[in-house]
mmCIF file of C-alpha atoms in Angstrom:
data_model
loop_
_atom_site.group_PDB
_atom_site.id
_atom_site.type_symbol
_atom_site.label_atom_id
_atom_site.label_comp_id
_atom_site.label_asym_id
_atom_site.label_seq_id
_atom_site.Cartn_x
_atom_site.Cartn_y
_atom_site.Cartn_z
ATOM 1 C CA UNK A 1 11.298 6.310 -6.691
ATOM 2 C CA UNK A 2 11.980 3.648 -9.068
ATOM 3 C CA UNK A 3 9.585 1.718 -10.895
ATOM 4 C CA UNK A 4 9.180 -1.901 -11.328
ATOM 5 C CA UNK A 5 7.673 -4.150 -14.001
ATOM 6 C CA UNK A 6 5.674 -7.641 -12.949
ATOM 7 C CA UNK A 7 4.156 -10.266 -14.812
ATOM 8 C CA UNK A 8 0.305 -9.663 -15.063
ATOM 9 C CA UNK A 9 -1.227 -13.123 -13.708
ATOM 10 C CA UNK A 10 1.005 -16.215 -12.524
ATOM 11 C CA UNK A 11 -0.784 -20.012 -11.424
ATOM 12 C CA UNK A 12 0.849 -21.973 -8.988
ATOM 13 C CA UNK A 13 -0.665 -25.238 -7.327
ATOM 14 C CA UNK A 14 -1.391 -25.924 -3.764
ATOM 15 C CA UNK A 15 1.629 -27.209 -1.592
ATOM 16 C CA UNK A 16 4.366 -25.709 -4.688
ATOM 17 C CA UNK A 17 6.397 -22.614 -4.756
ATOM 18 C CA UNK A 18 5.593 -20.111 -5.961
ATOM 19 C CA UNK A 19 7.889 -17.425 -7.570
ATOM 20 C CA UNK A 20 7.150 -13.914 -8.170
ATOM 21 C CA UNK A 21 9.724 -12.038 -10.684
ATOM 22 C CA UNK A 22 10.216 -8.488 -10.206
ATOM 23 C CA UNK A 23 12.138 -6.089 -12.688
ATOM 24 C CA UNK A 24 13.457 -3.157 -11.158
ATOM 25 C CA UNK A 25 16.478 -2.019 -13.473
ATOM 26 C CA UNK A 26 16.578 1.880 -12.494
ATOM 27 C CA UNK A 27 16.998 0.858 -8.440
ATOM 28 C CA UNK A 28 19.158 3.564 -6.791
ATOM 29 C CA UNK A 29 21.387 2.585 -4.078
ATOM 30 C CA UNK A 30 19.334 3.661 -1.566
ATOM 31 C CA UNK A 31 16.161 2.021 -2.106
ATOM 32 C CA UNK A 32 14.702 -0.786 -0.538
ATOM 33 C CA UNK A 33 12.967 -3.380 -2.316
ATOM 34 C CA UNK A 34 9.028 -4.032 -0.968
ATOM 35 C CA UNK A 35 6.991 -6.686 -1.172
ATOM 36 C CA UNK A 36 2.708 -6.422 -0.313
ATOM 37 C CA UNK A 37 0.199 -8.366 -1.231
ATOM 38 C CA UNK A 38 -3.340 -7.707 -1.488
ATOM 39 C CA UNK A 39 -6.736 -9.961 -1.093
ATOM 40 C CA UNK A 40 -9.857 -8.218 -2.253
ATOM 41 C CA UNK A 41 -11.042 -5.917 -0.343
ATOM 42 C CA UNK A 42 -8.645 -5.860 1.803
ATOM 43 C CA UNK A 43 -5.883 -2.901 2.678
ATOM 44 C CA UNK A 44 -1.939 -4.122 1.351
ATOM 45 C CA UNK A 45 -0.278 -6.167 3.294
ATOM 46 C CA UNK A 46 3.071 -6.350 4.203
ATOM 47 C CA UNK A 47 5.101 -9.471 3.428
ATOM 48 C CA UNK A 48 8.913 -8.523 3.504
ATOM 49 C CA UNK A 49 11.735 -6.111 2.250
ATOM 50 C CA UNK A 50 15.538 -6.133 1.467
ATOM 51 C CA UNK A 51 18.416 -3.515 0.398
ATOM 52 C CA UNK A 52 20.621 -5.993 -1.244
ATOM 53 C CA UNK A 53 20.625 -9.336 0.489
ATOM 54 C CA UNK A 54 18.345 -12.197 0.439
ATOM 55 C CA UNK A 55 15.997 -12.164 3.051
ATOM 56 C CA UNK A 56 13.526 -14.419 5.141
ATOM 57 C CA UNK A 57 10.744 -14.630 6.981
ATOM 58 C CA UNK A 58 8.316 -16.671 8.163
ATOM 59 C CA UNK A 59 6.044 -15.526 4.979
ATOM 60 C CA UNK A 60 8.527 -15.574 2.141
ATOM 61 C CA UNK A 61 11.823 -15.392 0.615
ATOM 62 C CA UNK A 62 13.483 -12.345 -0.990
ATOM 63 C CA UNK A 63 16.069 -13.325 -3.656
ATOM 64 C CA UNK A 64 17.575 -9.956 -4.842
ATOM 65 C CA UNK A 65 20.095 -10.037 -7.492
ATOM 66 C CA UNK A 66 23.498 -9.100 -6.924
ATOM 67 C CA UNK A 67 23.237 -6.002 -9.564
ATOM 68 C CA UNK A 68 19.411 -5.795 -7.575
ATOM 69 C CA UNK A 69 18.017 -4.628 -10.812
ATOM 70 C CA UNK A 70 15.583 -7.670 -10.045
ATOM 71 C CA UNK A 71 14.346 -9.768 -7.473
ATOM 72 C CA UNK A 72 11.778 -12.562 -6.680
ATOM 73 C CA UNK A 73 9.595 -13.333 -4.157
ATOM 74 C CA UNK A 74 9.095 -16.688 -2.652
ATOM 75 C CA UNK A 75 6.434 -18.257 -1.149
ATOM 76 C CA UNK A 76 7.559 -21.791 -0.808
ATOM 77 C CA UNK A 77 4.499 -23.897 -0.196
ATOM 78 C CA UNK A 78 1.574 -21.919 -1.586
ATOM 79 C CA UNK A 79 -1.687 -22.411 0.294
ATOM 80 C CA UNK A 80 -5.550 -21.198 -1.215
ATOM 81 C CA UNK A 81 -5.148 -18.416 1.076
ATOM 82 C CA UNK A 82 -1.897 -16.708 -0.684
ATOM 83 C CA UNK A 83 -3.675 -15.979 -3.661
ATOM 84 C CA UNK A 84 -3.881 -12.586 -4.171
ATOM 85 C CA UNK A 85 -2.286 -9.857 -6.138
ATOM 86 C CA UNK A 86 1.438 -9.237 -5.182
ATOM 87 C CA UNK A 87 2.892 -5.739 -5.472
ATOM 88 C CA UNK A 88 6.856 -4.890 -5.555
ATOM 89 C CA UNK A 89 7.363 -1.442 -4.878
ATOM 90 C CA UNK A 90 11.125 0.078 -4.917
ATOM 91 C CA UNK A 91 11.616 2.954 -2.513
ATOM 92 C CA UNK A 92 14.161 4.736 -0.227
ATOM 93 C CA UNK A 93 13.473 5.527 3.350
ATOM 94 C CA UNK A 94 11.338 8.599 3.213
ATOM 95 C CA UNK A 95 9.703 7.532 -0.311
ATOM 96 C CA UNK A 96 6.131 7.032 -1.252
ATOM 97 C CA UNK A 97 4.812 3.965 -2.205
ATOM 98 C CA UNK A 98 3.879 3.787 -5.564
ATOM 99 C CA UNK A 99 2.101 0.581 -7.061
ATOM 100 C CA UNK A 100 1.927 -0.187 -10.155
ATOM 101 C CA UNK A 101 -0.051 -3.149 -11.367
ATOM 102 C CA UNK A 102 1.068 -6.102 -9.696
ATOM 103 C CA UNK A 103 0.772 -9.484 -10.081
ATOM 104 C CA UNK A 104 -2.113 -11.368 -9.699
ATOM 105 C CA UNK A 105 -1.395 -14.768 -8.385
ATOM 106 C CA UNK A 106 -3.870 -17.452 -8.526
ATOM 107 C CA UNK A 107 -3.551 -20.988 -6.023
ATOM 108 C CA UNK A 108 -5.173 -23.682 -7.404
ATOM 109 C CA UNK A 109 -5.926 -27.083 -5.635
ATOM 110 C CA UNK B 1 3.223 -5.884 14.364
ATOM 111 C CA UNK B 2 1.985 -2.205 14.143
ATOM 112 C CA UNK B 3 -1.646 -1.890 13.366
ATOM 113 C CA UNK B 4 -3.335 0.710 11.641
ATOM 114 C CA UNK B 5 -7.517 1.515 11.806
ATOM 115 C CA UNK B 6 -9.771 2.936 9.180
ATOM 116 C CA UNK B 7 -12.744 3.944 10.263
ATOM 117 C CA UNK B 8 -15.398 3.599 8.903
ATOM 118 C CA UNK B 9 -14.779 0.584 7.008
ATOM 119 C CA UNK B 10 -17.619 1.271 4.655
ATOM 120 C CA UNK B 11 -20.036 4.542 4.457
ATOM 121 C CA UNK B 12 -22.700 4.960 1.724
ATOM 122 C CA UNK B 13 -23.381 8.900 1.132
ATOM 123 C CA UNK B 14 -26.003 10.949 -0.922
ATOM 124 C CA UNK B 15 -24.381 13.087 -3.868
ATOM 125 C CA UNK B 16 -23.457 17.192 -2.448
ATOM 126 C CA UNK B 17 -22.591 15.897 0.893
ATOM 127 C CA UNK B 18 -19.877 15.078 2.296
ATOM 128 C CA UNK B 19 -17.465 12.322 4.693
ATOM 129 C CA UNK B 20 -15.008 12.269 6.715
ATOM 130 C CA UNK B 21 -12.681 9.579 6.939
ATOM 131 C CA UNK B 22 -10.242 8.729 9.696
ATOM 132 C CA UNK B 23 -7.108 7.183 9.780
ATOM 133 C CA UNK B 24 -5.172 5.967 12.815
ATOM 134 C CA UNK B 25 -1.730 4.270 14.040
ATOM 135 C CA UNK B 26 -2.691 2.220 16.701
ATOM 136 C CA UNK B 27 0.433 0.954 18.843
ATOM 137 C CA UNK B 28 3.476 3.530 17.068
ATOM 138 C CA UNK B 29 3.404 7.429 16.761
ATOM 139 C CA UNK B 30 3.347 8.705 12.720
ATOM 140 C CA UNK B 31 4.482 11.904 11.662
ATOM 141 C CA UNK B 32 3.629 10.871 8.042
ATOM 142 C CA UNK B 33 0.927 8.936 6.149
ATOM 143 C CA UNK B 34 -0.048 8.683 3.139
ATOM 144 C CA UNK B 35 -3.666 8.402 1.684
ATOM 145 C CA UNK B 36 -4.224 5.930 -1.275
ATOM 146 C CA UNK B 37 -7.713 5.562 -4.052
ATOM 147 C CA UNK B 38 -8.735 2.280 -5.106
ATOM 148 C CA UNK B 39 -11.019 1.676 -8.307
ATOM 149 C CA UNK B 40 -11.857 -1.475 -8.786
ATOM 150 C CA UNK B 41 -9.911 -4.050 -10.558
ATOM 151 C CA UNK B 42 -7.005 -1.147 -10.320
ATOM 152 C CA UNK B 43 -4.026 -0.689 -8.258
ATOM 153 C CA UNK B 44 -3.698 1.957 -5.522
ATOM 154 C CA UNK B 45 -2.999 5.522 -6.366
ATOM 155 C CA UNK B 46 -1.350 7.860 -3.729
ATOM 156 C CA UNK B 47 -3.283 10.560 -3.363
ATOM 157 C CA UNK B 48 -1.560 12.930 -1.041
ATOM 158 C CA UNK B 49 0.816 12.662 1.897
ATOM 159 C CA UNK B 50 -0.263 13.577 5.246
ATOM 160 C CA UNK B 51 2.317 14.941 7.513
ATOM 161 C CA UNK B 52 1.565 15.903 11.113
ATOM 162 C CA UNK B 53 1.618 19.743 12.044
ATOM 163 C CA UNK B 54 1.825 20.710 8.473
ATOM 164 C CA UNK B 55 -0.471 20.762 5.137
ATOM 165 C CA UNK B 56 -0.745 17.924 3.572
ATOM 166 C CA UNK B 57 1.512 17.137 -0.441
ATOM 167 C CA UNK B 58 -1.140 16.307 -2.643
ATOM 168 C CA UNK B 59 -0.230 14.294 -6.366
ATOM 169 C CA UNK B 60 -0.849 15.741 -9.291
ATOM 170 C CA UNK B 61 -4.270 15.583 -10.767
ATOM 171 C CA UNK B 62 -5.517 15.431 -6.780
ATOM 172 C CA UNK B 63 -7.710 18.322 -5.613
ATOM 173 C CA UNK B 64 -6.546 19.860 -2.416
ATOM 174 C CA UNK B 65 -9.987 21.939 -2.068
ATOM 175 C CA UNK B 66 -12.198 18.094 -2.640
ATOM 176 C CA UNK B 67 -10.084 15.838 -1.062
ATOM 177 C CA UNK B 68 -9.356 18.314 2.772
ATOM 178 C CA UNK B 69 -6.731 16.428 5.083
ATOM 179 C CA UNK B 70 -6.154 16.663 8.527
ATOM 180 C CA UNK B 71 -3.074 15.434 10.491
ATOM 181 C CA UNK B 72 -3.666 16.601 14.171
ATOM 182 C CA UNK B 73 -1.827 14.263 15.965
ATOM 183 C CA UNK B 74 1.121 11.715 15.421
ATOM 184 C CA UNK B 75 -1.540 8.954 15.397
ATOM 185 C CA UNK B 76 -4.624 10.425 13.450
ATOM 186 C CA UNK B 77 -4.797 11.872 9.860
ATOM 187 C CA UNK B 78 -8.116 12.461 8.401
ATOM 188 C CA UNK B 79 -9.759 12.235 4.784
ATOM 189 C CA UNK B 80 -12.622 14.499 3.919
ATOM 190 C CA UNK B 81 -14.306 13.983 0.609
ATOM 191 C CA UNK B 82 -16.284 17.103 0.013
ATOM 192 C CA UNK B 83 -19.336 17.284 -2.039
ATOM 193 C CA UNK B 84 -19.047 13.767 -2.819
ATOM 194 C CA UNK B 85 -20.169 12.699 -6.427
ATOM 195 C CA UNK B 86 -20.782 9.301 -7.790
ATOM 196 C CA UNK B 87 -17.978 9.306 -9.498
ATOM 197 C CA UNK B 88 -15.772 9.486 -6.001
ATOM 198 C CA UNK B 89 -17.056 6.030 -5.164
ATOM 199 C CA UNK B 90 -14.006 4.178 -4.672
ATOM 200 C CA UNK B 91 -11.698 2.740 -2.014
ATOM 201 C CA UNK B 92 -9.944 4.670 0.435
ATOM 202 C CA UNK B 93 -6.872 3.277 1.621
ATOM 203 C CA UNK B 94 -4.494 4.503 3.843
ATOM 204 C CA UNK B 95 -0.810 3.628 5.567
ATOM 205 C CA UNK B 96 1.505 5.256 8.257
ATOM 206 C CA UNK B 97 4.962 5.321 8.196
ATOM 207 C CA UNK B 98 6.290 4.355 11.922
ATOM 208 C CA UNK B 99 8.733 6.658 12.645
ATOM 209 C CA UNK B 100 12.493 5.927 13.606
ATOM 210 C CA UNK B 101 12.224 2.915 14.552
ATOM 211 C CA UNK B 102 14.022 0.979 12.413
ATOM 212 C CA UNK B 103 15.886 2.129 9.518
ATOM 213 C CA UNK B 104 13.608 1.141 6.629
ATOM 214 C CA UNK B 105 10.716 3.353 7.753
ATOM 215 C CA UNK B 106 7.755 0.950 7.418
ATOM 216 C CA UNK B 107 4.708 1.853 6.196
ATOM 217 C CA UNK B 108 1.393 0.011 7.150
ATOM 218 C CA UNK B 109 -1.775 0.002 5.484
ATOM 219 C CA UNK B 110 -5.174 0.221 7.070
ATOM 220 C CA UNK B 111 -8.092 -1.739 6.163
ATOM 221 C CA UNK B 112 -9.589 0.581 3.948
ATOM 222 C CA UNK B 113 -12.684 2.144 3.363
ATOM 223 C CA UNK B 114 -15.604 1.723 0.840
ATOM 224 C CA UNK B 115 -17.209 4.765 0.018
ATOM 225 C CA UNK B 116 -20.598 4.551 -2.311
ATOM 226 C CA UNK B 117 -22.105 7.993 -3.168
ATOM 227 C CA UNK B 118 -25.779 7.858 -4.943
#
C-alpha cells in the first residue's frame, strides 16, 4: 500500500475551515484514499473515502486531485470537538491500514 | 453505521501473566480484522491480521508465540498477550473489515483497550 506524507500540526479557529493536505504521489490505481481521525484515547474514526472524485459527507469534504497523487480533507466549519489528529491512509480493497503520523489538528476558540 | 466492541476497555495485569483481549463486529459478519498497538504520543502499528478459520499474518518484528490470536467466528477475533511485561503496556486497538458489502471494504475500529502491566 502506498504511503502518504502530512503536515505534523495545523491550527484552525472555531467556525473556519479547516484544510488537511495529504501527499500521496506513489497511489496505484486501485487504491482508495482514507480519511480517520483520532481523539485521545479513543479508537480511529472514520470520516470519509474516495477513488478519484471529490466526495461529501455530512463530516467533510474530499478534494482529490485529478493525477490523485494528493488530496485534502475538509472540514468546513471547525468546531472544539474536531480537534484531533487526522490520518490519510492510501489502500486498495483488501489492504491493511497503515498509519503513519498524521496530523495533529488543533481548534482554537 | 457498523459498530465494533473491545472488551475490556481497560485491564491492569501483574508482570508473567497473561490477558486476553476480545474483539467483536457487532451488526456485520468479518472474515478479517486486523489488530493495531498504540504507544503513546505514536501512531497505530498493525500488528497482525486476523482472518476467520485460518492463522492469523503477523508484521514483522511481531511475535506470533507473545501476541496468540484467535478468529473463531465471523464476528469475534481475540488478542492474547502472554506473559505480559511492562514494557507491553500500550493500547490495543482493533478494526474489522465488513465484508462484501460495498466495494471499498470498510474497516472499523473498536474502542480500544488500555493494558497496564506492573
Amino acid at each position: 500500500d502506498a504511503k502518504t506524507t502530512q503536515p505534523t500540526s495545523m491550527d484552525c479557529a472555531e467556525g473556519r475551515a479547516a484544510n488537511l493536505p495529504c501527499n500521496h504521489s506513489t497511489i496505484s490505481g486501485n487504491e482508495y484514499v482514507y480519511w480517520y481521525r483520532q481523539i485521545h484515547s479513543q479508537g480511529p474514526q472514520y470520516i470519509i473515502h474516495g477513488l478519484k472524485n471529490n466526495e461529501t459527507n455530512e463530516m467533510a469534504s474530499l478534494i482529490i486531485t485529478e493525477d490523485r497523487k494528493s488530496s485534502t480533507l475538509i472540514l468546513p466549519h471547525a468546531t472544539l470537538r474536531d480537534t484531533a489528529v487526522y490520518y490519510c491512509i492510501v489502500r486498495s480493497n483488501a489492504g491493511k491500514s497503515t498509519f503513519g503520523d498524521g496530523t495533529t489538528l488543533t481548534v482554537k476558540p | 453505521g457498523a459498530v465494533v466492541s473491545q472488551h475490556p476497555s481497560w485491564v491492569i495485569c501483574k508482570s508473567g501473566t497473561s490477558v486476553k483481549i476480545e474483539c467483536r463486529s457487532l451488526d456485520f459478519q468479518a472474515t478479517t480484522m486486523f489488530w493495531y498497538r498504540q504507544f503513546p504520543k505514536q501512531s497505530l502499528m498493525l500488528m497482525a491480521t486476523s482472518n476467520e478459520g485460518s492463522k492469523a499474518t503477523y508484521e514483522q518484528g511481531v511475535e506470533k508465540d507473545k501476541f496468540l490470536i484467535n478468529h473463531a467466528s465471523l464476528t469475534l477475533s481475540t488478542l492474547t498477550v502472554t506473559s505480559a511485561h511492562p514494557e507491553d503496556s500500550s493500547f490495543y486497538i482493533c478494526s474489522a473489515r465488513e465484508d462484501g458489502a460495498r466495494s471499498s471494504y470498510e474497516q472499523y475500529f473498536g474502542p480500544g483497550t488500555r493494558l497496564t502491566v506492573t
